[in-house]
Amino acid sequence: MSGTDRAFYRGRPSALRILGGQVVYQLRLLRRSPIAAFATLVIPLMVLLAIGLLYANARVSTRGDIRYVQFLTPAMVVFATVTACYMGVISSTVLAREQGILKRIRGTPLPAWAYLTGRIIAAGIVAGVSSLVVIGVGMAAYGFHMMWSSVPPALLVLTTAIFCFCSLGLAVTIVVPSAESALPLAWGTMLPLCFISDVFQPIDGAPAWLRSVAAVFPVRRFADQLEALFNPVTGGTRLDGADLVMLVVWGAGAALFALIAFRWEPAGEHGGIFPALRAIASLVRERITDLLGACAKRLSAKGRPL
Amino acid sequence: MTAVEVDDLFKSYGSVNAVRGISFSVQAGEVFGLLGPNGAGKTTTLEILEGHRRRSGGTVSVLGFDPQLGGRAFRERIGIVLQAAGVDAELTVRELLMLHGSWYPRELPIADVIELVGLEQKRSARVGTLSGGQRRRLDLALALVGDPDLIFLDEPTTGFDPAARRNAWELVDRLRRLGRTIILTSHYMDEVQHLADRVIVLSAGRIVAEGPPDSLGADGPPATIVRFRLDERHSSDQLPTELLRAIEIGEREIVIRTSAPLRTLTILCDWATASGAELRALEVVRPSLEDVYLELTSGSSAVGDGGPRVGN
């Protein structure tokens, strides 16, 4: 035997090292899962090509009479981001949970925040690559006019949206009862929102109530911001603070819920939406009790090694 | 030094009481076995010790930590082989071990761990291509890569072929020699008998027996069996009266169940000497751990359903 007595001590690994490892791990998994990569990179591109073919030379009269492709390309960046961050995170996380991979990880020293942040950063990188591909194809195939001065604020919006939709995806995994229901639930919740949020076509002529409903959700805020940044007539480089705040609030709320109630174990006997909700309620209760217990222990043992 | 201390542990799932007030301790460096049929509460107990499950009552201390609150510092010192847990099929054996190893402050050389579990030929293979037994060996490797002080093995050799089981046993023996504390559950009685220094037997969430494997059943059922054949000149009804009420007449042999084998043998031999009888194929059979286990957990004995016995 080479020996288990040859262990080496290097001290607790730094947060950066652990996080870097997580990002590489998640990207490697994605690279080796062609179907996941297809869904994330190809679907937005296909939608861009299909709608572009039909309406490339049409005009959007409600938005300064710009060419349709000038509206569609940033809209498809929105769709690509939502696909990579929301749909991608839900399907891969639920699958890992139902296969017992998360339970195994939970028994190791890998901190929960590192795992969750690693997922967010990896999904963000994929969203970035997907967005670049969409913009490149939009420019090459349909003559999308790139406004370079809008790139810095667009990056800020994109980063905020990545955080928002990844957090939402992680939060939604908590109520997804099984691997089979992950994708239907992800698409079923996001696709209708995309339709009413100016992603596939501008709904400027829609009833006011529908626009008001859409304005509550982050997709519309994200889409309107990005589309305005690349509109050479009515848009500009100025950001709407309310839209950004809305994205941050949705993201922060979802992240908090995910941190408190994240489920590391397969649903098992908690399969089904109502048992899942009961399990979540009990989990939240337990996590808060644990948190209080840990705080009390830390306070009482302050200055004393464990 | 005590590695694990469990006092009056309770666990219920709704109205079902999975664990009902069990207490035990495990010393550092000990190999400790949890035995019991499905549903006895052994995996629940193990998962409470690992920190995977919350207890409903009682106190638990593992390496000085409350597993529920131990967090990262606790998990840096334990290694877990779960009964069923997935791994990323797209990664190779080496990549997965490197990833897991990078989370611990202490790490065993990856090549050593791979060699230890006998996966040298598969180090570059994707996990998805491994057989069931190889996957289980990878489970063991993942539990060991952080050089843990305490290792939980939940049915670690299920699905192994006999040779792989022997290898796993050797591995546990090595870990024991290195001073690691090991808590294991198993369905294989020979495994527990071979590996464990002490065991507890669980049935319906309660401890029904505790001690070194060889001592189980020493002070209770099932009985030792004394088995022999008589020569043609003697018949069973000539045996001493005190034995007569405990004998079973088989097709070819006479069987006596006794909780006092020495006394029974003395009476039998004295009678045989006095009467000139020959005790052919005389055999004294101690109950196996499996017999003890079945009797303790089901109330019925594989040896003979609590037939008449010679007692003290």
Coordinates of C-alpha atoms in Angstrom, one line a residue:
Chain A
M1 CA 0.0 0.0 0.0
S2 CA 1.3 3.5 -0.7
G3 CA -0.2 4.3 2.6
T4 CA -2.8 6.5 4.1
D5 CA -0.2 7.8 6.4
R6 CA 1.2 10.0 3.7
A7 CA -1.4 12.7 4.1
F8 CA -0.2 16.3 3.7
Y9 CA -1.5 19.2 5.6
R10 CA -1.9 22.5 3.7
G11 CA -4.4 24.3 5.9
R12 CA -8.0 25.2 5.1
P13 CA -8.2 26.1 1.5
S14 CA -9.0 29.8 0.7
A15 CA -12.4 30.9 -0.3
L16 CA -11.0 32.0 -3.7
R17 CA -9.4 28.6 -4.4
I18 CA -12.6 26.7 -3.5
L19 CA -14.8 29.1 -5.6
G20 CA -12.4 28.8 -8.5
G21 CA -12.5 25.0 -8.3
Q22 CA -16.3 25.1 -8.2
V23 CA -16.6 27.3 -11.3
V24 CA -14.2 25.1 -13.3
Y25 CA -16.1 22.0 -12.1
Q26 CA -19.5 23.4 -13.2
L27 CA -18.1 24.5 -16.6
R28 CA -16.5 21.1 -17.1
L29 CA -19.8 19.4 -16.4
L30 CA -21.6 21.6 -18.9
R31 CA -18.9 21.1 -21.6
R32 CA -19.3 17.3 -21.2
S33 CA -23.1 17.4 -21.4
P34 CA -23.9 18.2 -25.0
I35 CA -27.6 18.4 -24.4
A36 CA -27.3 21.0 -21.7
A37 CA -25.0 23.0 -23.9
F38 CA -27.4 22.7 -26.8
A39 CA -30.3 24.0 -24.7
T40 CA -28.3 26.9 -23.4
L41 CA -26.4 28.1 -26.5
V42 CA -28.4 26.9 -29.4
I43 CA -32.1 27.6 -28.5
P44 CA -31.7 31.4 -28.3
L45 CA -29.7 31.3 -31.5
M46 CA -32.3 29.3 -33.3
V47 CA -35.1 31.7 -32.1
L48 CA -33.0 34.7 -33.3
L49 CA -32.4 33.1 -36.7
A50 CA -36.1 32.1 -37.1
I51 CA -37.6 35.3 -36.1
G52 CA -34.9 37.3 -37.9
L53 CA -35.7 35.4 -41.1
L54 CA -39.3 36.4 -40.9
Y55 CA -39.0 40.0 -39.7
A56 CA -35.4 41.1 -40.4
N57 CA -36.5 44.1 -42.5
A58 CA -39.6 45.0 -40.6
R59 CA -39.8 48.2 -38.5
V60 CA -40.8 48.7 -34.9
S61 CA -43.0 51.8 -35.1
T62 CA -43.5 52.1 -31.3
R63 CA -39.7 52.4 -30.7
G64 CA -38.6 55.1 -33.1
D65 CA -39.2 53.0 -36.2
I66 CA -36.0 51.0 -35.7
R67 CA -35.3 47.9 -37.7
Y68 CA -36.8 44.8 -36.0
V69 CA -33.4 43.2 -35.7
Q70 CA -32.2 46.2 -33.6
F71 CA -34.9 45.2 -31.1
L72 CA -34.6 41.5 -31.5
T73 CA -30.8 41.0 -30.9
P74 CA -30.7 42.5 -27.4
A75 CA -34.0 40.7 -26.7
M76 CA -32.4 37.4 -27.6
V77 CA -29.5 38.3 -25.2
V78 CA -32.2 38.5 -22.6
F79 CA -33.6 35.2 -23.7
A80 CA -30.1 33.6 -23.7
T81 CA -29.4 34.9 -20.2
V82 CA -32.7 33.6 -18.8
T83 CA -32.1 30.2 -20.5
A84 CA -28.6 29.8 -19.1
C85 CA -29.3 31.2 -15.7
Y86 CA -32.9 30.3 -14.8
M87 CA -33.6 27.2 -16.9
G88 CA -30.0 25.9 -16.8
V89 CA -29.6 26.3 -13.0
I90 CA -33.0 24.7 -12.3
S91 CA -32.5 21.7 -14.5
S92 CA -28.9 20.9 -13.5
T93 CA -29.4 21.6 -9.8
V94 CA -32.5 19.5 -9.5
L95 CA -30.9 16.7 -11.4
A96 CA -27.8 16.8 -9.1
R97 CA -30.1 16.8 -6.1
E98 CA -32.3 13.9 -7.2
Q99 CA -29.2 11.8 -8.1
G100 CA -27.9 12.3 -4.6
I101 CA -24.8 14.3 -5.7
L102 CA -25.8 17.2 -3.5
K103 CA -26.3 15.0 -0.5
R104 CA -22.8 13.6 -0.9
I105 CA -21.4 17.2 -1.2
R106 CA -23.3 18.2 1.9
G107 CA -21.3 15.7 3.9
T108 CA -18.0 17.3 2.9
P109 CA -16.5 20.6 4.1
L110 CA -17.5 22.4 0.9
P111 CA -19.4 25.5 2.1
A112 CA -23.0 25.9 0.8
W113 CA -22.2 29.5 -0.3
A114 CA -19.3 28.2 -2.4
Y115 CA -21.4 25.6 -4.2
L116 CA -24.2 28.0 -4.9
T117 CA -21.9 30.9 -5.9
G118 CA -20.0 28.5 -8.2
R119 CA -23.2 27.6 -9.9
I120 CA -24.1 31.3 -10.4
I121 CA -20.7 32.3 -11.8
A122 CA -20.5 29.3 -14.1
A123 CA -24.1 30.0 -15.4
G124 CA -23.1 33.7 -15.8
I125 CA -20.1 32.7 -17.9
V126 CA -22.3 30.6 -20.1
A127 CA -24.8 33.4 -20.4
G128 CA -22.0 35.7 -21.4
V129 CA -20.7 33.4 -24.1
S130 CA -24.3 32.8 -25.3
S131 CA -24.9 36.6 -25.5
L132 CA -21.7 37.1 -27.5
V133 CA -22.7 34.4 -30.0
V134 CA -26.2 36.0 -30.3
I135 CA -24.8 39.5 -30.9
G136 CA -22.2 38.2 -33.3
V137 CA -24.8 36.3 -35.3
G138 CA -27.1 39.3 -35.1
M139 CA -24.4 41.6 -36.6
A140 CA -23.2 39.1 -39.2
A141 CA -26.5 37.8 -40.4
Y142 CA -28.9 40.7 -40.0
G143 CA -26.8 43.8 -39.7
F144 CA -27.4 44.5 -36.1
H145 CA -25.9 47.9 -35.3
M146 CA -23.6 47.6 -32.3
M147 CA -23.6 50.8 -30.1
W148 CA -20.2 50.5 -28.4
S149 CA -20.9 53.3 -25.9
S150 CA -23.8 51.2 -24.5
V151 CA -21.6 48.2 -23.8
P152 CA -20.4 49.3 -20.2
P153 CA -24.0 49.9 -18.9
A154 CA -25.2 46.8 -20.7
L155 CA -22.6 44.8 -18.9
L156 CA -23.8 46.1 -15.6
V157 CA -27.4 45.2 -16.5
L158 CA -26.3 41.8 -17.7
T159 CA -24.4 41.1 -14.5
T160 CA -27.3 42.1 -12.3
A161 CA -29.6 40.0 -14.4
I162 CA -27.3 37.0 -14.1
F163 CA -27.4 37.3 -10.3
C164 CA -31.1 37.7 -10.3
F165 CA -32.1 34.8 -12.6
C166 CA -29.5 32.4 -11.1
S167 CA -30.8 33.2 -7.6
L168 CA -34.4 32.7 -8.8
G169 CA -33.4 29.4 -10.4
L170 CA -31.8 28.2 -7.2
A171 CA -34.9 29.3 -5.2
V172 CA -37.3 27.6 -7.6
T173 CA -35.4 24.3 -7.2
I174 CA -36.6 24.2 -3.7
V175 CA -40.2 23.7 -4.8
V176 CA -39.5 21.4 -7.7
P177 CA -40.6 18.0 -6.6
S178 CA -38.6 15.7 -9.0
A179 CA -36.1 15.7 -11.8
E180 CA -38.9 15.0 -14.4
S181 CA -40.8 18.2 -13.4
A182 CA -37.7 20.5 -13.4
L183 CA -37.8 21.5 -17.1
P184 CA -41.6 21.8 -17.5
L185 CA -41.7 23.9 -14.4
A186 CA -38.8 26.1 -15.5
W187 CA -40.1 26.7 -19.0
G188 CA -43.7 26.8 -17.8
T189 CA -42.9 29.7 -15.5
M190 CA -40.5 31.6 -17.7
L191 CA -41.9 31.3 -21.2
P192 CA -45.2 33.1 -20.5
L193 CA -43.3 35.8 -18.8
C194 CA -41.0 36.2 -21.8
F195 CA -44.0 36.6 -24.1
I196 CA -45.5 39.4 -22.0
S197 CA -42.1 41.0 -21.3
D198 CA -41.0 42.3 -24.8
V199 CA -38.7 39.4 -25.4
F200 CA -40.0 37.8 -28.6
Q201 CA -41.8 40.9 -29.8
P202 CA -42.6 44.3 -28.3
I203 CA -46.0 44.4 -26.6
D204 CA -46.2 48.1 -26.5
G205 CA -49.8 47.9 -27.8
A206 CA -50.9 45.4 -25.2
P207 CA -53.6 46.3 -22.5
A208 CA -52.2 48.4 -19.7
W209 CA -53.0 45.8 -17.1
L210 CA -50.9 43.2 -18.9
R211 CA -48.0 45.6 -19.0
S212 CA -48.4 46.4 -15.4
V213 CA -48.4 42.7 -14.5
A214 CA -45.3 42.2 -16.6
A215 CA -43.6 45.1 -14.9
V216 CA -43.7 43.3 -11.5
F217 CA -41.4 40.6 -12.8
P218 CA -37.7 40.9 -13.5
V219 CA -37.8 39.7 -17.2
R220 CA -39.6 42.8 -18.4
R221 CA -37.2 45.1 -16.4
F222 CA -34.2 43.3 -17.8
A223 CA -35.6 43.3 -21.4
D224 CA -36.6 47.0 -21.4
Q225 CA -33.2 48.1 -20.1
L226 CA -31.2 46.2 -22.6
E227 CA -33.4 47.0 -25.5
A228 CA -33.3 50.7 -24.7
L229 CA -29.5 50.7 -24.4
F230 CA -29.2 49.5 -28.1
N231 CA -32.0 51.6 -29.5
P232 CA -30.2 54.3 -31.7
V233 CA -33.4 56.5 -31.8
T234 CA -35.2 56.5 -28.5
G235 CA -32.6 54.9 -26.3
G236 CA -29.3 55.9 -24.8
T237 CA -26.6 55.0 -22.3
R238 CA -28.6 56.1 -19.3
L239 CA -29.9 53.3 -17.0
D240 CA -33.2 53.3 -15.3
G241 CA -32.4 52.9 -11.6
A242 CA -35.9 51.5 -10.8
D243 CA -35.3 48.6 -13.2
L244 CA -31.9 47.8 -11.7
V245 CA -33.3 48.0 -8.2
M246 CA -36.1 45.6 -9.1
L247 CA -33.6 43.1 -10.5
V248 CA -31.5 43.4 -7.3
V249 CA -34.6 43.0 -5.0
W250 CA -35.8 39.9 -6.9
G251 CA -32.3 38.4 -6.9
A252 CA -31.6 39.2 -3.2
G253 CA -34.9 37.8 -2.1
A254 CA -34.5 34.6 -4.1
A255 CA -30.9 34.2 -2.9
L256 CA -31.9 34.6 0.8
F257 CA -34.7 32.0 0.3
A258 CA -32.2 29.7 -1.4
L259 CA -29.7 30.0 1.4
I260 CA -32.3 29.3 4.1
A261 CA -34.3 26.6 2.5
F262 CA -32.0 25.0 -0.1
R263 CA -32.7 21.2 -0.3
W264 CA -29.6 19.0 -0.6
E265 CA -31.4 15.7 -0.5
P266 CA -33.6 13.9 -3.1
A267 CA -37.3 14.6 -2.6
G268 CA -38.0 10.9 -1.8
E269 CA -41.1 10.8 0.3
H270 CA -41.5 14.6 -0.1
G271 CA -42.2 14.1 -3.8
G272 CA -45.2 16.2 -5.0
I273 CA -45.7 19.9 -4.6
F274 CA -47.7 19.9 -1.3
P275 CA -45.4 17.5 0.6
A276 CA -42.5 19.5 -0.8
L277 CA -44.0 22.8 0.6
R278 CA -44.5 21.2 4.0
A279 CA -41.0 19.9 4.0
I280 CA -39.7 23.4 3.1
A281 CA -41.7 24.9 6.0
S282 CA -40.1 22.4 8.4
L283 CA -36.7 23.0 6.8
V284 CA -36.9 26.7 7.2
R285 CA -37.9 26.2 10.9
E286 CA -35.0 23.9 11.4
R287 CA -32.4 26.1 9.7
I288 CA -33.5 29.1 11.8
T289 CA -33.4 27.1 15.0
D290 CA -29.9 25.8 14.0
L291 CA -28.7 29.3 13.2
L292 CA -29.9 30.6 16.5
G293 CA -28.3 27.6 18.3
A294 CA -25.0 28.1 16.5
C295 CA -25.0 31.8 17.4
A296 CA -25.8 31.0 21.1
K297 CA -23.0 28.4 21.1
R298 CA -20.5 30.8 19.5
L299 CA -21.4 33.5 22.0
S300 CA -21.1 31.2 25.0
A301 CA -17.8 29.7 23.7
K302 CA -16.2 33.0 22.6
G303 CA -12.5 32.8 23.1
R304 CA -12.6 29.1 23.8
P305 CA -11.5 26.7 21.1
L306 CA -14.1 24.1 20.1
Chain B
M1 CA -10.8 8.8 24.3
T2 CA -14.4 8.8 23.3
A3 CA -15.0 9.7 19.7
V4 CA -18.8 9.3 19.7
E5 CA -21.2 9.7 22.6
V6 CA -24.9 9.1 22.0
D7 CA -27.4 9.5 24.9
D8 CA -31.1 8.7 24.7
L9 CA -31.3 9.4 21.0
F10 CA -34.8 9.7 19.5
K11 CA -35.9 10.3 15.9
S12 CA -39.4 10.3 14.6
Y13 CA -40.8 11.0 11.2
G14 CA -44.3 12.2 11.8
S15 CA -46.0 9.5 13.8
V16 CA -43.3 6.9 13.0
N17 CA -40.6 6.4 15.7
A18 CA -37.5 5.4 13.8
V19 CA -35.1 5.5 16.8
R20 CA -36.4 5.1 20.3
G21 CA -34.0 6.2 23.0
I22 CA -30.7 4.5 22.2
S23 CA -27.4 5.2 24.0
F24 CA -24.0 4.1 23.1
S25 CA -20.4 5.3 22.8
V26 CA -17.6 4.6 20.4
Q27 CA -13.9 4.9 21.4
A28 CA -11.3 6.5 19.2
G29 CA -9.6 3.9 17.1
E30 CA -12.5 1.5 17.4
V31 CA -14.4 -0.2 14.5
F32 CA -18.0 -0.1 15.6
G33 CA -20.8 -1.9 13.9
L34 CA -24.5 -1.1 13.6
L35 CA -26.5 -4.2 12.9
G36 CA -30.2 -4.6 12.2
P37 CA -32.8 -5.5 9.6
N38 CA -34.2 -3.0 7.2
G39 CA -36.2 -0.3 9.1
A40 CA -34.4 -1.0 12.4
G41 CA -33.1 2.5 12.5
K42 CA -29.4 2.0 11.7
T43 CA -29.1 4.3 8.7
T44 CA -31.2 7.0 10.5
T45 CA -28.8 6.7 13.4
L46 CA -25.8 6.9 11.2
E47 CA -27.1 9.9 9.3
I48 CA -27.8 11.7 12.6
L49 CA -24.2 11.1 13.5
E50 CA -23.0 12.4 10.1
G51 CA -25.1 15.6 10.4
H52 CA -27.3 14.7 7.5
R53 CA -30.4 14.3 9.7
R54 CA -31.7 16.1 12.8
R55 CA -32.6 14.2 15.9
S56 CA -35.9 14.6 17.6
G57 CA -34.5 14.1 21.1
G58 CA -31.4 13.2 23.1
T59 CA -27.8 14.3 22.8
V60 CA -25.1 13.4 20.3
S61 CA -21.4 14.3 20.4
V62 CA -19.2 13.3 17.5
L63 CA -15.5 14.2 17.8
G64 CA -16.6 16.9 20.3
F65 CA -19.1 18.4 17.9
D66 CA -22.9 18.4 17.8
P67 CA -23.3 17.1 14.2
Q68 CA -26.3 19.4 13.7
L69 CA -24.2 22.5 14.4
G70 CA -20.7 21.3 13.6
G71 CA -20.5 22.8 10.2
R72 CA -17.3 22.9 8.1
A73 CA -14.9 22.2 11.0
F74 CA -16.8 19.0 11.8
R75 CA -17.1 17.9 8.2
E76 CA -13.3 18.4 7.6
R77 CA -12.7 15.6 10.1
I78 CA -15.2 13.0 8.9
G79 CA -15.5 10.8 5.8
I80 CA -18.8 9.4 4.7
V81 CA -19.8 6.5 2.5
L82 CA -23.5 6.9 2.0
Q83 CA -25.8 3.9 1.3
A84 CA -26.8 5.6 -2.0
A85 CA -25.4 8.8 -3.4
G86 CA -24.7 10.0 -6.9
V87 CA -21.5 11.2 -8.5
D88 CA -21.0 13.3 -11.6
A89 CA -20.9 10.7 -14.3
E90 CA -19.1 13.1 -16.7
L91 CA -16.0 13.5 -14.6
T92 CA -13.1 11.0 -14.4
V93 CA -12.2 9.2 -11.2
R94 CA -9.1 11.3 -10.8
E95 CA -10.8 14.6 -11.5
L96 CA -13.5 13.8 -9.0
L97 CA -11.0 12.8 -6.3
M98 CA -9.0 16.0 -6.9
L99 CA -12.1 18.1 -6.7
H100 CA -13.2 16.6 -3.4
G101 CA -9.7 16.6 -2.0
S102 CA -9.3 20.3 -2.6
W103 CA -12.0 21.0 0.0
Y104 CA -10.0 19.6 3.0
P105 CA -7.2 21.0 5.0
R106 CA -5.5 17.6 4.9
E107 CA -5.4 15.6 1.8
L108 CA -4.1 12.1 0.9
P109 CA -2.1 11.9 -2.4
I110 CA -4.7 11.1 -5.1
A111 CA -2.6 8.3 -6.5
D112 CA -2.4 6.6 -3.1
V113 CA -6.1 6.8 -2.7
I114 CA -6.7 5.3 -6.1
E115 CA -4.3 2.5 -5.4
L116 CA -5.8 1.9 -2.0
V117 CA -9.2 1.2 -3.4
G118 CA -7.9 -0.7 -6.5
L119 CA -9.0 1.7 -9.2
E120 CA -5.6 2.2 -10.9
Q121 CA -6.9 0.9 -14.2
K122 CA -9.8 3.3 -14.1
R123 CA -8.1 6.5 -12.9
S124 CA -8.8 8.3 -16.3
A125 CA -12.2 6.6 -16.9
R126 CA -15.4 8.6 -16.7
V127 CA -17.3 7.8 -13.6
G128 CA -20.4 6.9 -15.7
T129 CA -18.5 4.0 -17.2
L130 CA -17.7 2.3 -13.9
S131 CA -19.4 -0.9 -12.8
G132 CA -21.5 -1.0 -9.6
G133 CA -18.6 -2.4 -7.6
Q134 CA -16.1 0.1 -9.0
R135 CA -18.5 2.9 -8.2
R136 CA -18.7 1.7 -4.6
R137 CA -14.9 1.7 -4.4
L138 CA -15.0 5.2 -5.7
D139 CA -17.4 6.0 -2.8
L140 CA -14.8 4.7 -0.4
A141 CA -12.0 6.7 -2.1
L142 CA -14.1 9.9 -1.8
A143 CA -14.6 9.3 1.9
L144 CA -10.9 8.8 2.5
V145 CA -9.4 11.6 0.3
G146 CA -9.6 14.2 3.1
D147 CA -7.8 11.9 5.6
P148 CA -10.7 11.8 8.1
D149 CA -10.4 10.9 11.8
L150 CA -13.8 9.2 11.7
I151 CA -15.2 7.3 8.8
F152 CA -18.9 6.3 8.4
L153 CA -19.5 3.3 6.2
D154 CA -23.1 2.6 5.4
E155 CA -23.1 -0.9 3.9
P156 CA -19.8 -0.2 2.2
T157 CA -19.4 -3.6 0.4
T158 CA -23.0 -4.0 -1.0
G159 CA -22.6 -5.1 -4.6
F160 CA -19.0 -6.2 -4.2
D161 CA -17.9 -9.6 -5.5
P162 CA -16.2 -11.8 -2.8
A163 CA -12.7 -10.7 -3.8
A164 CA -13.6 -7.0 -3.7
R165 CA -15.2 -7.5 -0.3
R166 CA -12.0 -9.1 1.0
N167 CA -10.0 -6.2 -0.4
A168 CA -12.4 -3.7 1.3
W169 CA -12.0 -5.6 4.6
E170 CA -8.2 -5.4 4.3
L171 CA -8.6 -1.6 3.7
V172 CA -10.7 -1.2 6.8
D173 CA -8.1 -3.2 8.7
R174 CA -5.4 -0.9 7.5
L175 CA -7.4 2.1 8.5
R176 CA -7.9 0.6 11.9
R177 CA -4.2 0.1 12.2
L178 CA -3.7 3.7 11.4
G179 CA -5.9 4.6 14.3
R180 CA -9.0 5.7 12.4
T181 CA -12.3 5.4 14.1
I182 CA -14.9 3.6 11.9
I183 CA -18.6 3.2 12.3
L184 CA -20.2 0.8 9.8
T185 CA -23.5 -0.7 9.1
S186 CA -23.7 -4.0 7.2
H187 CA -26.1 -6.7 6.2
Y188 CA -23.3 -9.2 6.1
M189 CA -22.8 -10.9 9.5
D190 CA -19.4 -12.3 8.5
E191 CA -18.3 -8.8 7.7
V192 CA -19.3 -7.4 11.0
Q193 CA -17.8 -10.4 12.8
H194 CA -14.5 -9.9 10.9
L195 CA -14.3 -6.1 11.1
A196 CA -16.0 -4.8 14.2
D197 CA -14.5 -4.5 17.6
R198 CA -18.0 -3.9 19.1
V199 CA -21.5 -3.9 17.7
I200 CA -24.9 -2.9 18.7
V201 CA -27.9 -4.7 17.3
L202 CA -30.9 -2.5 16.5
S203 CA -34.4 -3.7 16.2
A204 CA -37.4 -1.5 15.7
G205 CA -35.4 1.6 16.8
R206 CA -34.1 0.0 20.0
I207 CA -30.8 -1.6 21.0
V208 CA -31.4 -5.3 21.6
A209 CA -27.8 -6.4 22.1
E210 CA -24.4 -4.7 22.5
G211 CA -20.8 -5.9 22.8
P212 CA -18.0 -7.6 20.9
P213 CA -19.4 -9.7 18.1
D214 CA -18.3 -12.9 19.7
S215 CA -20.0 -12.1 23.0
L216 CA -23.4 -11.5 21.4
G217 CA -25.9 -14.1 22.7
A218 CA -23.5 -15.4 25.3
D219 CA -25.9 -14.6 28.1
G220 CA -29.1 -15.5 26.3
P221 CA -30.5 -17.3 23.4
P222 CA -29.9 -19.0 21.1
A223 CA -28.4 -22.0 22.6
T224 CA -25.3 -24.0 21.8
I225 CA -26.0 -27.2 20.0
V226 CA -24.6 -30.6 21.0
R227 CA -25.1 -33.1 18.2
F228 CA -24.2 -36.8 18.1
R229 CA -25.2 -40.3 17.0
L230 CA -25.6 -43.3 19.3
D231 CA -24.3 -46.7 18.5
E232 CA -26.7 -49.5 17.6
R233 CA -26.7 -50.9 21.2
H234 CA -28.1 -47.8 22.7
S235 CA -31.2 -45.7 22.1
S236 CA -32.2 -42.1 22.9
D237 CA -34.6 -43.1 25.6
Q238 CA -31.7 -44.5 27.7
L239 CA -30.2 -41.0 28.0
P240 CA -30.2 -39.3 31.4
T241 CA -33.5 -37.9 32.4
E242 CA -32.2 -34.3 32.6
L243 CA -31.2 -34.5 29.0
L244 CA -34.3 -36.3 27.8
R245 CA -36.5 -33.3 28.0
A246 CA -34.1 -31.2 25.8
I247 CA -33.4 -33.6 23.0
E248 CA -34.6 -33.6 19.5
I249 CA -34.4 -36.7 17.5
G250 CA -33.4 -36.1 14.0
E251 CA -33.2 -38.6 11.1
R252 CA -29.7 -39.6 11.8
E253 CA -28.7 -37.8 14.9
I254 CA -29.7 -36.5 18.3
V255 CA -29.6 -32.8 19.0
I256 CA -29.5 -31.1 22.4
R257 CA -29.9 -27.4 22.7
T258 CA -28.2 -26.0 25.8
S259 CA -27.3 -22.7 27.4
A260 CA -24.9 -24.6 29.6
P261 CA -22.8 -26.6 27.2
L262 CA -20.1 -27.7 29.6
R263 CA -22.6 -29.1 32.1
T264 CA -24.6 -30.9 29.3
L265 CA -21.4 -32.4 28.0
T266 CA -20.3 -33.6 31.4
I267 CA -23.7 -35.3 32.0
L268 CA -23.6 -36.8 28.5
C269 CA -20.0 -38.1 28.8
D270 CA -20.5 -39.5 32.3
W271 CA -23.5 -41.4 31.0
A272 CA -21.7 -42.6 28.0
T273 CA -18.7 -43.8 30.0
A274 CA -20.9 -45.5 32.6
S275 CA -23.1 -47.3 30.0
G276 CA -20.4 -48.0 27.5
A277 CA -22.2 -46.0 24.8
E278 CA -20.3 -44.6 21.9
L279 CA -21.1 -40.9 21.0
R280 CA -20.4 -40.9 17.2
A281 CA -19.7 -37.7 15.4
L282 CA -20.0 -35.7 18.6
E283 CA -20.1 -32.0 17.7
V284 CA -20.6 -28.9 19.8
V285 CA -21.7 -26.0 17.6
R286 CA -21.6 -22.4 18.9
P287 CA -24.4 -20.2 17.4
S288 CA -23.1 -18.0 14.6
L289 CA -23.5 -14.2 14.8
E290 CA -26.2 -14.7 12.1
D291 CA -28.1 -17.0 14.3
V292 CA -27.8 -14.5 17.2
Y293 CA -28.8 -11.7 15.0
L294 CA -31.9 -13.4 13.6
E295 CA -33.0 -14.5 17.1
L296 CA -32.4 -11.0 18.5
T297 CA -34.1 -9.1 15.7
S298 CA -37.0 -11.4 14.8
G299 CA -37.7 -13.3 18.0
S300 CA -37.3 -16.5 16.2
S301 CA -34.1 -18.6 15.9
A302 CA -32.6 -19.9 12.7
V303 CA -31.2 -22.7 14.9
G304 CA -34.5 -24.0 16.2
D305 CA -37.3 -21.7 17.1
G306 CA -36.7 -21.7 20.8
G307 CA -37.1 -25.5 21.3
P308 CA -36.6 -27.1 24.7
R309 CA -33.2 -26.5 26.2
V310 CA -30.9 -27.7 29.0
G311 CA -30.4 -24.8 31.3
N312 CA -28.3 -24.1 34.5

